Short mmCIF file of C-alpha atoms in Angstrom, two decimals:
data_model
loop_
_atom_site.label_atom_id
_atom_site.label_comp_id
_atom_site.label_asym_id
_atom_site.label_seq_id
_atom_site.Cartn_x
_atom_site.Cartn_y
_atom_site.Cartn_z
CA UNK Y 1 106.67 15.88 -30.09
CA UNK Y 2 109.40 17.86 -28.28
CA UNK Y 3 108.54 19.22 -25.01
CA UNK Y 4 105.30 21.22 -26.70
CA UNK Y 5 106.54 21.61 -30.19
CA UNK Y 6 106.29 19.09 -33.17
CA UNK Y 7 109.37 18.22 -35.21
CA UNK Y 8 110.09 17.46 -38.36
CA UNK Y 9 112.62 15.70 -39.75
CA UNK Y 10 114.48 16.57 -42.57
CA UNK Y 11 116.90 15.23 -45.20
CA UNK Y 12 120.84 15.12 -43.70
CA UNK Y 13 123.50 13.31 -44.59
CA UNK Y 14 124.66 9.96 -42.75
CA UNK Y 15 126.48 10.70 -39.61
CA UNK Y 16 130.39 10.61 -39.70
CA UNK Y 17 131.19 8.65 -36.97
CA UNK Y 18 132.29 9.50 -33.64
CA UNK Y 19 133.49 8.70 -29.93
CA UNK Y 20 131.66 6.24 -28.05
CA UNK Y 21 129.22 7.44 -25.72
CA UNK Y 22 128.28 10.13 -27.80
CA UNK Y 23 125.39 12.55 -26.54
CA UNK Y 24 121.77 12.19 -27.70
CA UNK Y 25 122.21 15.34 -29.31
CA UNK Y 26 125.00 14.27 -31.91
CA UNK Y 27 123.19 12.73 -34.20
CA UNK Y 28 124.18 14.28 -37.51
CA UNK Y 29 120.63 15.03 -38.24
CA UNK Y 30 119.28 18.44 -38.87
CA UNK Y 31 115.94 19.50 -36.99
CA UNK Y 32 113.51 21.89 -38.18
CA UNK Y 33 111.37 23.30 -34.96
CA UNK Y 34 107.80 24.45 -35.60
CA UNK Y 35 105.73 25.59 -32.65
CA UNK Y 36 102.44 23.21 -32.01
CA UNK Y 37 99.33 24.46 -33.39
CA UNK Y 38 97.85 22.99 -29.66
CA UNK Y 39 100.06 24.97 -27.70
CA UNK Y 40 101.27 28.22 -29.51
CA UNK Y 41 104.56 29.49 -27.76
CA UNK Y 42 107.14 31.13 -29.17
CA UNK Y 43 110.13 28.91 -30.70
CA UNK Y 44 112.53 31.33 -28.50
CA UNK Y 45 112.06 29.62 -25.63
CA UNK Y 46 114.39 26.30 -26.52
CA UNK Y 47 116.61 28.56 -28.28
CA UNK Y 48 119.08 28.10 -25.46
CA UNK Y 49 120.76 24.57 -25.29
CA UNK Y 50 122.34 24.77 -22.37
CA UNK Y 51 118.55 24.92 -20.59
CA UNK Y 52 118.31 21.43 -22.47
CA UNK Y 53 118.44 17.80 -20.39
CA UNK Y 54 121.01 16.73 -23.28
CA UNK Y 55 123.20 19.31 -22.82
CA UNK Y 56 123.34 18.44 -19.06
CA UNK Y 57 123.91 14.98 -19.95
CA UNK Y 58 126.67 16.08 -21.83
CA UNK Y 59 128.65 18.31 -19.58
CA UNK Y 60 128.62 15.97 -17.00
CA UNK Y 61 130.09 13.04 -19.19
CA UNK Y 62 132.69 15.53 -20.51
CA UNK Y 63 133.60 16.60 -17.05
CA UNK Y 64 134.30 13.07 -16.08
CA UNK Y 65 136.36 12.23 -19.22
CA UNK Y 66 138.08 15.73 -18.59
CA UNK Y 67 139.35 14.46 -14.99
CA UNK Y 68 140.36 11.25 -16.31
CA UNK Y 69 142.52 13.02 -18.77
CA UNK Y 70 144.02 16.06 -17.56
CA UNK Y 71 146.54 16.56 -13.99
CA UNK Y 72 143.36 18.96 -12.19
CA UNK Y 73 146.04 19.24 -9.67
CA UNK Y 74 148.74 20.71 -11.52
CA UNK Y 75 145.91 22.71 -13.50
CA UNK Y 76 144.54 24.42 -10.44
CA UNK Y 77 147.92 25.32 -10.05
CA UNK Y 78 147.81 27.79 -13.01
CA UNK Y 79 146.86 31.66 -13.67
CA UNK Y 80 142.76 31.66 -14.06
CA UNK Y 81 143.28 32.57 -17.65
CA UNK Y 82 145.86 29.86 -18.48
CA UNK Y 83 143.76 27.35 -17.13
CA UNK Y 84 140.39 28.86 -18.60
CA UNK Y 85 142.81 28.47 -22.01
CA UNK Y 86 143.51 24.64 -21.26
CA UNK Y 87 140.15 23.51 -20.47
CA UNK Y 88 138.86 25.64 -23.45
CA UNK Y 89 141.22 23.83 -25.75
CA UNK Y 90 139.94 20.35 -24.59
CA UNK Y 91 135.97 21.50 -24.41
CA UNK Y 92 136.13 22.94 -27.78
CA UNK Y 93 137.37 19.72 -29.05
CA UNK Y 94 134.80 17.62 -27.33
CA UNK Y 95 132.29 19.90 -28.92
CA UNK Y 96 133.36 19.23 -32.49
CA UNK Y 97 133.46 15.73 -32.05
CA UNK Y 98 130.06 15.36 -30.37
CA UNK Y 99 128.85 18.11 -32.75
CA UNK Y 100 126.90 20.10 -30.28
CA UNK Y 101 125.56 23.50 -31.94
CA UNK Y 102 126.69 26.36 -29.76
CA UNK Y 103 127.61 29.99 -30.43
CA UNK Y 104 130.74 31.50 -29.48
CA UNK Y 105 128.24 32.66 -26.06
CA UNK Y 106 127.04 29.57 -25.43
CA UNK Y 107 130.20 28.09 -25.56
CA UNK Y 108 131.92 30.29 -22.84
CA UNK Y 109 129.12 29.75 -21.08
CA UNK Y 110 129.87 25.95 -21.33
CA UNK Y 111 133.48 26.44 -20.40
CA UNK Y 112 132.19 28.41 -17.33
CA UNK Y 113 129.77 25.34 -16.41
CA UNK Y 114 132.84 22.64 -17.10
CA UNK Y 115 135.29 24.58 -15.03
CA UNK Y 116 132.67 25.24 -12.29
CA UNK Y 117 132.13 21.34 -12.08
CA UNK Y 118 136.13 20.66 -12.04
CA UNK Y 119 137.24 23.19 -9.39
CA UNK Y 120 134.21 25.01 -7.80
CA UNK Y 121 130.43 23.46 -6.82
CA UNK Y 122 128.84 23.32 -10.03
CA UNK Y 123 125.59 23.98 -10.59
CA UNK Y 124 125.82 25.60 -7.49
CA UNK Y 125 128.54 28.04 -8.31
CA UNK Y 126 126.35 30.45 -10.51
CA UNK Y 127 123.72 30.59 -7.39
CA UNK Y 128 126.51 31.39 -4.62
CA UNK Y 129 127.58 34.05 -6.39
CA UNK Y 130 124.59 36.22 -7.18
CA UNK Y 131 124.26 38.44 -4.75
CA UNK Y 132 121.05 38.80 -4.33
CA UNK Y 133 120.05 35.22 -2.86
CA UNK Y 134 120.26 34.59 1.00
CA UNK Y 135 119.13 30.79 1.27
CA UNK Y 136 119.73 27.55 -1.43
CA UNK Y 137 117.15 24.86 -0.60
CA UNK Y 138 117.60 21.96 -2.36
CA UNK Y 139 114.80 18.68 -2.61
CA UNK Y 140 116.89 16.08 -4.52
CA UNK Y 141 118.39 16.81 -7.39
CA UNK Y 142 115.66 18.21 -9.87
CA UNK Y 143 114.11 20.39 -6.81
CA UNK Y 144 115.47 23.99 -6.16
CA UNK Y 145 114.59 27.04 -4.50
CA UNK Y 146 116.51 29.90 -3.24
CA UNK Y 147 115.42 33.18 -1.57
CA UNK Y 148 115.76 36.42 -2.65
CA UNK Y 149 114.22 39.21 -0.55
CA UNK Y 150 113.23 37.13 2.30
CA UNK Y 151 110.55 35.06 -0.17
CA UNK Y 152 111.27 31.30 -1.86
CA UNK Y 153 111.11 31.31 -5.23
CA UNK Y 154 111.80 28.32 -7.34
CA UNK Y 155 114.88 27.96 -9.57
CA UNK Y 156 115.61 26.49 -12.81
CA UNK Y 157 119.60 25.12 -11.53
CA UNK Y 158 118.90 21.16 -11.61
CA UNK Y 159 121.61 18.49 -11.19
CA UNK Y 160 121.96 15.73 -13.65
CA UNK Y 161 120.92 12.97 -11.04
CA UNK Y 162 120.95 11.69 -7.21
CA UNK Y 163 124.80 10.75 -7.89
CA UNK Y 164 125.91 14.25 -9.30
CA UNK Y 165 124.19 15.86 -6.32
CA UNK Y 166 125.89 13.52 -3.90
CA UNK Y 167 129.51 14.22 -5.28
CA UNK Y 168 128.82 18.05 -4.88
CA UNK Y 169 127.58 17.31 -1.27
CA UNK Y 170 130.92 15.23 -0.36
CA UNK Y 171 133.25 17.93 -1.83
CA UNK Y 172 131.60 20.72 0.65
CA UNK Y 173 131.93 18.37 3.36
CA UNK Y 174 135.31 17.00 2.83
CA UNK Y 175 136.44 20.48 2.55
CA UNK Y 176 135.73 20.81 6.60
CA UNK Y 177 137.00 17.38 7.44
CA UNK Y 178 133.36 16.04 7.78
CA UNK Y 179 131.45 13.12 5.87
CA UNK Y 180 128.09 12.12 5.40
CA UNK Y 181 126.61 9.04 3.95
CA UNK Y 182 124.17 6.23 5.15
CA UNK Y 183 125.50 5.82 8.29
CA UNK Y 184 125.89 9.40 9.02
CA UNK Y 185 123.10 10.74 7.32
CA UNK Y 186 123.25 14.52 8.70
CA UNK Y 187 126.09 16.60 9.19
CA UNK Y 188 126.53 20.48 9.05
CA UNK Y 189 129.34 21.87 7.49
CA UNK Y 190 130.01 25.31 5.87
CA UNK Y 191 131.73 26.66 2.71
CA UNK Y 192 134.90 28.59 2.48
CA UNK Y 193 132.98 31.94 2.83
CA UNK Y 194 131.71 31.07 5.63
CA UNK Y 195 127.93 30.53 4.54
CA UNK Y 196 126.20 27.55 6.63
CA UNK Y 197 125.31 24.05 5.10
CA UNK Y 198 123.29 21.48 6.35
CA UNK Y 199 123.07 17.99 4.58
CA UNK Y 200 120.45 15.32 4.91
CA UNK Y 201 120.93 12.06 2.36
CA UNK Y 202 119.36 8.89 2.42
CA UNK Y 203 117.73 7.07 4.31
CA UNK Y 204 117.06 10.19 6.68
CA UNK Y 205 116.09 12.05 2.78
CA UNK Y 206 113.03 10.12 1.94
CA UNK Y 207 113.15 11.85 -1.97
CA UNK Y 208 117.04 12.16 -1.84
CA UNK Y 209 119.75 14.40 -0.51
CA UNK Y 210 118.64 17.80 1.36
CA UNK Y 211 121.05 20.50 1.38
CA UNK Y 212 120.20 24.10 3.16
CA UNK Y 213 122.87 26.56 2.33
CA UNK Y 214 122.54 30.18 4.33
CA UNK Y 215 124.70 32.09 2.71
CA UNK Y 216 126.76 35.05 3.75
CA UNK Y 217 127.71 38.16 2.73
CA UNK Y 218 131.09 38.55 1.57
CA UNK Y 219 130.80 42.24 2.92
CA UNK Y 220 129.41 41.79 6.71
CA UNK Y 221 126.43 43.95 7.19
CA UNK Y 222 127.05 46.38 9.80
CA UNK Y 223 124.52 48.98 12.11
CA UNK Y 224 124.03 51.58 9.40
CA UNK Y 225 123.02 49.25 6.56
CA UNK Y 226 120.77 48.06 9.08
CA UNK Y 227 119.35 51.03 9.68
CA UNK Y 228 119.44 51.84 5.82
CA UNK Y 229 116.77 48.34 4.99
CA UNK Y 230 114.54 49.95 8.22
CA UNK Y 231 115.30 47.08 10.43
CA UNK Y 232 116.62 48.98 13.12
CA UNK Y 233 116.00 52.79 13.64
CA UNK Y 234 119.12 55.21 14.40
CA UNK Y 235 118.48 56.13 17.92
CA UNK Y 236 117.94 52.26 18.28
CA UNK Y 237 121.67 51.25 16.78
CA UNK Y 238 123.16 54.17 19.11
CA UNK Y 239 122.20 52.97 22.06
CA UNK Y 240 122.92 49.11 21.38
CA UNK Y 241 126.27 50.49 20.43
CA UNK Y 242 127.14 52.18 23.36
CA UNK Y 243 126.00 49.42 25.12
CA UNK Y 244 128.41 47.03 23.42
CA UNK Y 245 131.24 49.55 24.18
CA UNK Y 246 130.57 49.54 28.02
CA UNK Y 247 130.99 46.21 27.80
CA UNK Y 248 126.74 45.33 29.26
CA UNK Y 249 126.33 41.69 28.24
CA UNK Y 250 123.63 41.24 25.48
CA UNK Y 251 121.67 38.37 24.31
CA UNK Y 252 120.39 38.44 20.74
CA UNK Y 253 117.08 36.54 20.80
CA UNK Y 254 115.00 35.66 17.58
CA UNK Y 255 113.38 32.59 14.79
CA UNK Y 256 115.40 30.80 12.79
CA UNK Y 257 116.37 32.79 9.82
CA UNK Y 258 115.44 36.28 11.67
CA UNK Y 259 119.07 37.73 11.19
CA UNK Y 260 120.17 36.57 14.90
CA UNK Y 261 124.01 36.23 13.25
CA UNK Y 262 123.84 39.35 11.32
CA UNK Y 263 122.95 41.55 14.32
CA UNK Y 264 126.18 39.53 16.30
CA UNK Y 265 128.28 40.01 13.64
CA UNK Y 266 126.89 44.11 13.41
CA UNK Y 267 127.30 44.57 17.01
CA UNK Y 268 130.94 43.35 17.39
CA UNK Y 269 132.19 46.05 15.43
CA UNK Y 270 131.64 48.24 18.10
CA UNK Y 271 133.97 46.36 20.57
CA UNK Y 272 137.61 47.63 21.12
CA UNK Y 273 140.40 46.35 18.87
CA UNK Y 274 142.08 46.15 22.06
CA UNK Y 275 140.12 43.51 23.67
CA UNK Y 276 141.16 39.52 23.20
CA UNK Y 277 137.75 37.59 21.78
CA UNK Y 278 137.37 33.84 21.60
CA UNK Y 279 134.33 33.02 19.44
CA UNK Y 280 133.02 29.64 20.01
CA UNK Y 281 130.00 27.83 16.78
CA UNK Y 282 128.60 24.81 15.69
CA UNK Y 283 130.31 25.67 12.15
CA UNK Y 284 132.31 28.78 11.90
CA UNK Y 285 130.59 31.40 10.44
CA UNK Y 286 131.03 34.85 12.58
CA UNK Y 287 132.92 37.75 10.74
CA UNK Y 288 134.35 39.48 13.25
CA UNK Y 289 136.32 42.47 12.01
CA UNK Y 290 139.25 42.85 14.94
CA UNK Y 291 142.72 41.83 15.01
CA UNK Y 292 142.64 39.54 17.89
CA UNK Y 293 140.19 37.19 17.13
CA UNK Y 294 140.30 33.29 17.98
CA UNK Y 295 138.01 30.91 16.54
CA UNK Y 296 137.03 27.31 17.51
CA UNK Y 297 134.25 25.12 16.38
CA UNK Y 298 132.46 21.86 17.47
CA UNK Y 299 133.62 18.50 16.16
CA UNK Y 300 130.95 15.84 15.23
CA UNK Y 301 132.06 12.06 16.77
CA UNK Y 302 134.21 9.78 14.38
CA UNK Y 303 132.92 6.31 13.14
CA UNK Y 304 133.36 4.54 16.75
CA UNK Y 305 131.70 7.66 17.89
CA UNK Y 306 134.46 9.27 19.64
CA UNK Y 307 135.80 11.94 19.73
CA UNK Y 308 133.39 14.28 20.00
CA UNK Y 309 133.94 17.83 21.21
CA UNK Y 310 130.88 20.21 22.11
CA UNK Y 311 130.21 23.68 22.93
CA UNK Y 312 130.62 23.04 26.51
CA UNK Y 313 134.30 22.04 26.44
CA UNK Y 314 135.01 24.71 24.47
CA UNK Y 315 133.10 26.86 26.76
CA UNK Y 316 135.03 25.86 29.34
CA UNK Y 317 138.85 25.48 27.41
CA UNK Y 318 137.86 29.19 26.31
CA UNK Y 319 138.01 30.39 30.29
CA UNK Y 320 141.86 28.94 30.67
CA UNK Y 321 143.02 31.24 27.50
CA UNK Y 322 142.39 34.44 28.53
CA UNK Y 323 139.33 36.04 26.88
CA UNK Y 324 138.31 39.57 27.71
CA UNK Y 325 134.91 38.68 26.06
CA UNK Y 326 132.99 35.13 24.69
CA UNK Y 327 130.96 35.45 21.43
CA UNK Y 328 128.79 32.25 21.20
CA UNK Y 329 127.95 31.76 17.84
CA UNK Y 330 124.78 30.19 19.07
CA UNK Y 331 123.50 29.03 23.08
CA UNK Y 332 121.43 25.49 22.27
CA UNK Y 333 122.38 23.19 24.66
CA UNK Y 334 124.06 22.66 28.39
CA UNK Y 335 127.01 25.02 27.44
CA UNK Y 336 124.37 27.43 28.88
CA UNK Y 337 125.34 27.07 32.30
CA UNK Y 338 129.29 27.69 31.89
CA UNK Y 339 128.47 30.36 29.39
CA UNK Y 340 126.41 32.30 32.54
CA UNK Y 341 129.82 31.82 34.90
CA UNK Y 342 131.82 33.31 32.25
CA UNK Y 343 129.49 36.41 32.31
CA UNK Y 344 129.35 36.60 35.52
CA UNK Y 345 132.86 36.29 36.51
CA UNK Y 346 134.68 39.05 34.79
CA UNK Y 347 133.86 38.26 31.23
CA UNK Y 348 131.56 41.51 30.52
CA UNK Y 349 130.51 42.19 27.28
CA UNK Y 350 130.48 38.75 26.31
CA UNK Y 351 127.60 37.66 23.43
CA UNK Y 352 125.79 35.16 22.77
CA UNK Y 353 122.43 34.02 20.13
CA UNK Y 354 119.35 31.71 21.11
CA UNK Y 355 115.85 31.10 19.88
CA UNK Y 356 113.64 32.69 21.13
CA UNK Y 357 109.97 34.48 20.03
CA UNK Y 358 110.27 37.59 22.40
CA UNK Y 359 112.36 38.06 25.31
CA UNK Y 360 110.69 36.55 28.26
CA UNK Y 361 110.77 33.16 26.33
CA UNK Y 362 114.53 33.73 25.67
CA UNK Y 363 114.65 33.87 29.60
CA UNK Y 364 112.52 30.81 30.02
CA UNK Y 365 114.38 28.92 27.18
CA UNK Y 366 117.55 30.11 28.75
CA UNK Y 367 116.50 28.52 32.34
CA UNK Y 368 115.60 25.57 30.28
CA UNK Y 369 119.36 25.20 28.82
CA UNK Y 370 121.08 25.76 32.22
CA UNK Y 371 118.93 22.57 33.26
CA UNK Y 372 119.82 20.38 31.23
CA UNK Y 373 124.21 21.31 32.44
CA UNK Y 374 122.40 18.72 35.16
CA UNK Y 375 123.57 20.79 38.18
CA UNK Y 376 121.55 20.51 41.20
CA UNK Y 377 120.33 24.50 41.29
CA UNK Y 378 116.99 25.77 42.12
CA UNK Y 379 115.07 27.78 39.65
CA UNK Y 380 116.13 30.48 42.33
CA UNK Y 381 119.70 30.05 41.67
CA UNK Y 382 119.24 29.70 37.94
CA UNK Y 383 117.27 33.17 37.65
CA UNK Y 384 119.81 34.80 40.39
CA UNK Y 385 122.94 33.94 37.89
CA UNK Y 386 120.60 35.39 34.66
CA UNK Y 387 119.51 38.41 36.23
CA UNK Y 388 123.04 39.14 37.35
CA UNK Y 389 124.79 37.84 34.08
CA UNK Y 390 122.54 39.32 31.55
CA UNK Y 391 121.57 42.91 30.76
CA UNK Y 392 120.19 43.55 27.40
CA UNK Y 393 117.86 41.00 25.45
CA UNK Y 394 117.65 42.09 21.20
CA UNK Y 395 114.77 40.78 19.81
CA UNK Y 396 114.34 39.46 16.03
CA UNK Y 397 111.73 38.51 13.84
CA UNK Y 398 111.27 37.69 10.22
CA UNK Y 399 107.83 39.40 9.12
CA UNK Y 400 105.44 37.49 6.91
CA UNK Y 401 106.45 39.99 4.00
CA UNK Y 402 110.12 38.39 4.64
CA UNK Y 403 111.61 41.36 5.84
CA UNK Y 404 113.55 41.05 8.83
CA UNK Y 405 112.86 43.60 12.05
CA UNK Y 406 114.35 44.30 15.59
CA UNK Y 407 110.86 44.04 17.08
CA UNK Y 408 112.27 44.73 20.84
CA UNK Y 409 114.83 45.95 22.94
CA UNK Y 410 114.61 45.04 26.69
CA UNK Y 411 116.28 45.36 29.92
CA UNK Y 412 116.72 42.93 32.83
CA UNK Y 413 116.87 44.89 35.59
CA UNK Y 414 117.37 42.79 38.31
CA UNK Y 415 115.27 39.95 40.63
CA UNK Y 416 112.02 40.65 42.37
CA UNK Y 417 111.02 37.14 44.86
CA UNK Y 418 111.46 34.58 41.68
CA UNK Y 419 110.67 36.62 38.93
CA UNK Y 420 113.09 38.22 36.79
CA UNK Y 421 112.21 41.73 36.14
CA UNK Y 422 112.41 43.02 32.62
CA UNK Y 423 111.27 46.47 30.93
CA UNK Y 424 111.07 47.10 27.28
CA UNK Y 425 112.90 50.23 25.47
CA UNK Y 426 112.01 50.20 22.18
CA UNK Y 427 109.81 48.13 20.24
CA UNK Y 428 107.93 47.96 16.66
CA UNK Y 429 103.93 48.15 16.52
CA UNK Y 430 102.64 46.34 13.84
CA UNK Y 431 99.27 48.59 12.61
CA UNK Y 432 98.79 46.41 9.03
CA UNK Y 433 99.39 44.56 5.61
CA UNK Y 434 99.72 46.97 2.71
CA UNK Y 435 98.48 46.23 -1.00
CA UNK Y 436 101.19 44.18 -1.55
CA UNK Y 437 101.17 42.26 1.69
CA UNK Y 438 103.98 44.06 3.06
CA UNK Y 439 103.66 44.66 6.61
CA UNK Y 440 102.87 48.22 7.75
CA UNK Y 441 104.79 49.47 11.37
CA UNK Y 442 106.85 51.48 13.10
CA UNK Y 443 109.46 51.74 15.53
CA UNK Y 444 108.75 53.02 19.23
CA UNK Y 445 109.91 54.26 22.74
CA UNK Y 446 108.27 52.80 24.89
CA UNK Y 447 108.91 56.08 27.49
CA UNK Y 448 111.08 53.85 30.20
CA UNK Y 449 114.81 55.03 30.39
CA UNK Y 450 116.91 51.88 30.55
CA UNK Y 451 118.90 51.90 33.83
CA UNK Y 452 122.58 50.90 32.26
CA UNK Y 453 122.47 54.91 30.85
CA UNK Y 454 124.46 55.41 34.07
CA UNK Y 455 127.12 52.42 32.95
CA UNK Y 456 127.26 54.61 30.02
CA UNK Y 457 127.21 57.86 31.44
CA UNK Y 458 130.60 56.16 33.70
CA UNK Y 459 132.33 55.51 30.56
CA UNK Y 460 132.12 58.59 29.22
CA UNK Y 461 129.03 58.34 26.75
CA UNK Y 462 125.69 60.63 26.84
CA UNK Y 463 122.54 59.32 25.04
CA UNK Y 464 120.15 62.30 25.16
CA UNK Y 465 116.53 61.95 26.35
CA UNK Y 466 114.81 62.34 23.70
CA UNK Y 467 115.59 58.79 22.51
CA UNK Y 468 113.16 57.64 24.66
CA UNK Y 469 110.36 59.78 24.45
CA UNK Y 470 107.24 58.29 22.98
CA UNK Y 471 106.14 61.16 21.56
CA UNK Y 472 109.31 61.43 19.66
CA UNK Y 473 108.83 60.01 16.04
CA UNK Y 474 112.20 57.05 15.87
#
C-alpha cells in the first residue's frame, strides 16, 4: 500500500547504476497505480510528484550538492535568465541521473523550487508572494497555516525537517543582523519587504521552531481602499484626514492583528512633504510615502547582553535631530512618557499605535506605560500631560468574520477633576451575524461635533455638518 492505493509491481529491467545517495524514487522500477477497492479515489490525486515526500527529499539533497558545486555568489551575480539557464543545466542533469519522471511543467516547476531554496526562502517563497495571504503561521516544520481573508486556513507548503526549517529561519534573521538559537530562543526580525517575523526555536518551541510572518503589502493601502473593503466610511476618512493635516495628534488604538499599522501607514499620506519625520519600531516596517523620512529601529542585546538600545533612547535621540513630527511604530513600554513630552512640546501631529480594546482602555493602558518611565508623577500629572498631548483616539477591531473595522472615533477634550473627558464621533453598531457568519453593521454619527473643527476651520479646511448628523446615513 501507497498512501491509499495498492501497487503492483511489474517486470523492469535491472537498474543502471547511479550516484550515491540516490533518491527513493530512482529505482529503475516501473509502478503500475491502481486505486484501492477500500478507499475509491481517483488516481489524479498523486499525479503530481512534486506533492510527494520523495520528491522533497530530493530537492533538498540536490540543493545541497548544488551549493557545494557551483560559486552562488558569482551566480547571483547574473541576469535572472542566465542564472535560471545555469541552474537548469545542472537540475536537468541531476534529474537524469536520479531518473525522476517529470514533465517539461513539472520540471520548471522544480527549477523554480531549487532556485527558491538557493537564493530566496524556499518553501516559503511561493507563499510570500501570493497576494492574497496576510499572515504565515508556522508549527514546526510539517505544520502550516496562512490567512487569507482574515480566516486561518491550513496549507499544504511543508519543510523537509526541523533542520531545513531552521536554516530558512537563520537566513531571515541574519539578513537584519539578528540570531536566534538555544540561547536566544526569540528574536523578531523582518524581511526585505518589510513584512514582520517573529521566531521561537527550541527549547522555548516545545514541537519545534515557531515562525509568525505578517506580511505587507508591496502597495501600502491608503484611505480610499479603506473605504473601498467598508472599513472606514468616506465622511469618516475626511475628517481623520484633515485632522492629520492640522497637525491634531492621534493615537491609533486596536487588537493585535486589527490593522493598527495599516491605518498609520494610511494616515501619513496626508502629512506635508514638507515636514521632517523620524519614525521610530521594534522592526522597521512603516511605509511612509514622503521624501524626508528617517528611520531607526530597536537593537536586541549582544551575547554579554549589551548593547541594547530601546525605544526610549531613540525616543529621546529623535528630539536632538529635529523632527517636525514622531511616528511610533508601536507605544509598549516606558518610551511612553518621553513620547507624551515630545507631543506636548512642539511636536504636533506626531503618531503613535498601542493596544488597546476601545479608547478609554487605550487611556488607561497609556497611564499604565508612563508608569512604568518610573518618574515620581501623580495620576494627576500623568492624565494632565494626556489630555493636553493627545487629541484624537482611532479605534480598531478585527470582527469574528475576520474583517477588520474602525469601530470608533473619539475626542479627548480636555480634564474634568481627574477624569479625562472623552466624546465619541463616529462609531459602528453591530445589529447581527448573517448566514454566513459575517457580521452585520453599520457606521454612525454619534450627533456630537468634535471640538478640533475650529483647528480645522484655522487652517483653512470646512467639514460640513452633515457629517455628523445621526440621521444622516454614513
Amino acid at each position: 500500500m501507497v498512501g491509499r492505493f495498492t501497487v503492483r509491481r511489474a517486470s523492469a529491467p535491472e537498474p543502471a547504476p547511479v550516484m550515491e545517495e540516490l533518491s527513493p524514487t530512482a529505482t529503475g522500477v516501473a509502478w503500475t497505480v491502481f486505486p484501492d477497492p477500500q478507499n475509491p479515489e481517483p488516481a489524479a490525486q498523486v499525479a503530481n510528484p512534486l506533492l510527494s515526500d520523495k520528491l522533497l527529499d530530493a530537492k533538498v539533497r540536490l540543493h545541497r550538492r548544488l551549493i557545494e558545486e557551483i560559486n552562488l555568489s558569482a551566480l547571483e551575480k547574473l541576469p535572472e535568465d542566465e542564472m535560471r539557464g545555469h541552474v537548469k543545466q545542472l537540475v536537468t542533469q541531476y534529474i537524469l541521473v536520479e531518473r525522476l519522471a517529470l514533465n517539461q511543467q513539472e520540471l520548471d516547476d522544480f527549477i523554480s523550487e531549487i532556485l527558491d531554496e538557493m537564493t530566496g526562502l524556499g518553501p516559503l517563497e511561493p507563499l510570500l508572494k501570493d497576494s492574497g495571504i496576510s499572515d504565515i503561521l508556522i508549527n514546526g516544520h510539517e505544520c502550516v497555516y496562512v490567512e487569507r481573508g482574515g480566516l486561518l486556513e491550513p496549507c499544504g507548503v511543508r519543510f523537509k525537517d526541523e533542520a531545513h526549517l531552521l536554516r530558512i529561519i537563520n537566513k531571515i534573521v541574519a539578513a537584519v543582523g539578528r540570531r536566534v538559537d538555544e540561547s536566544h530562543p526569540l528574536c523578531d526580525a523582518r524581511l526585505l519587504d518589510g513584512s514582520r517575523v517573529n521566531v521561537a526555536v527550541r527549547p522555548v518551541g516545545v514541537d519545534g521552531p515557531l515562525v509568525s510572518i505578517r506580511k505587507f503589502s508591496k502597495k501600502p493601502f491608503n484611505l480610499n481602499k479603506l473605504v473601498e473593503y467598508n472599513a472606514i466610511r468616506p465622511q469618516m476618512a475626511e475628517v481623520l484626514a484633515a485632522a492629520v493635516r492640522a497637525r491634531i495628534t492621534t493615537i491609533i488604538s486596536g487588537g493585535t492583528g486589527s490593522g493598527k499599522t495599516t491605518m498609520l501607514n494610511a494616515l501619513s499620506a496626508f502629512i506635508s512633504e514638507k515636514e521632517r519625520l523620524i519614525t521610530i519600531e521594534d522592526a522597521a516596517e512603516l511605509q511612509l510615502q514622503q521624501p524626508h523620512v528617517a528611520r531607526m529601529e530597536t537593537r536586541p542585546p549582544n551575547l554579554e547582553g549589551k548593547g541594547e538600545i530601546r525605544q526610549r533612547e531613540l525616543v529621546k535621540n529623535a528630539l536632538r535631530m529635529r523632527p517636525e513630527r514622531i511616528i511610533l511604530g508601536e507605544c509598549r513600554g516606558e518610551e511612553a512618557f518621553d513620547m507624551l513630552q515630545a507631543m506636548n512640546t512642539g511636536h504636533e501631529g506626531s503618531m503613535a499605535t498601542i493596544h488597546a480594546n476601545n479608547p478609554r482602555e487605550a487611556i488607561s493602558r497609556l497611564e499604565q506605560l508612563i508608569g512604568m518611565a518610573g518618574m515620581p508623577m501623580t495620576v494627576a500629572s500623568i492624565r494632565g500631560q494626556i489630555a493636553s498631548a493627545i487629541k484624537i483616539i482611532v479605534q480598531l477591531s478585527r470582527l469574528s468574520d475576520g474583517k477588520r473595522k474602525v469601530t470608533s472615533i473619539a475626542e479627548i477634550t480636555g480634564l474634568e477633576g481627574d477624569i479625562i473627558q472623552m466624546q465619541e464621533i463616529f462609531k459602528f453598531v453591530r445589529t447581527g451575524i448573517g448566514p454566513d457568519n459575517s457580521v452585520i453593521g453599520h457606521f454612525q454619527a454619534t450627533g456630537v461635533r468634535p471640538r478640533f473643527l475650529n483647528d480645522l476651520v484655522a487652517m483653512g479646511v470646512k467639514i460640513p455638518g452633515s457629517y455628523f448628523d445621526p440621521s444622516q446615513p454614513l
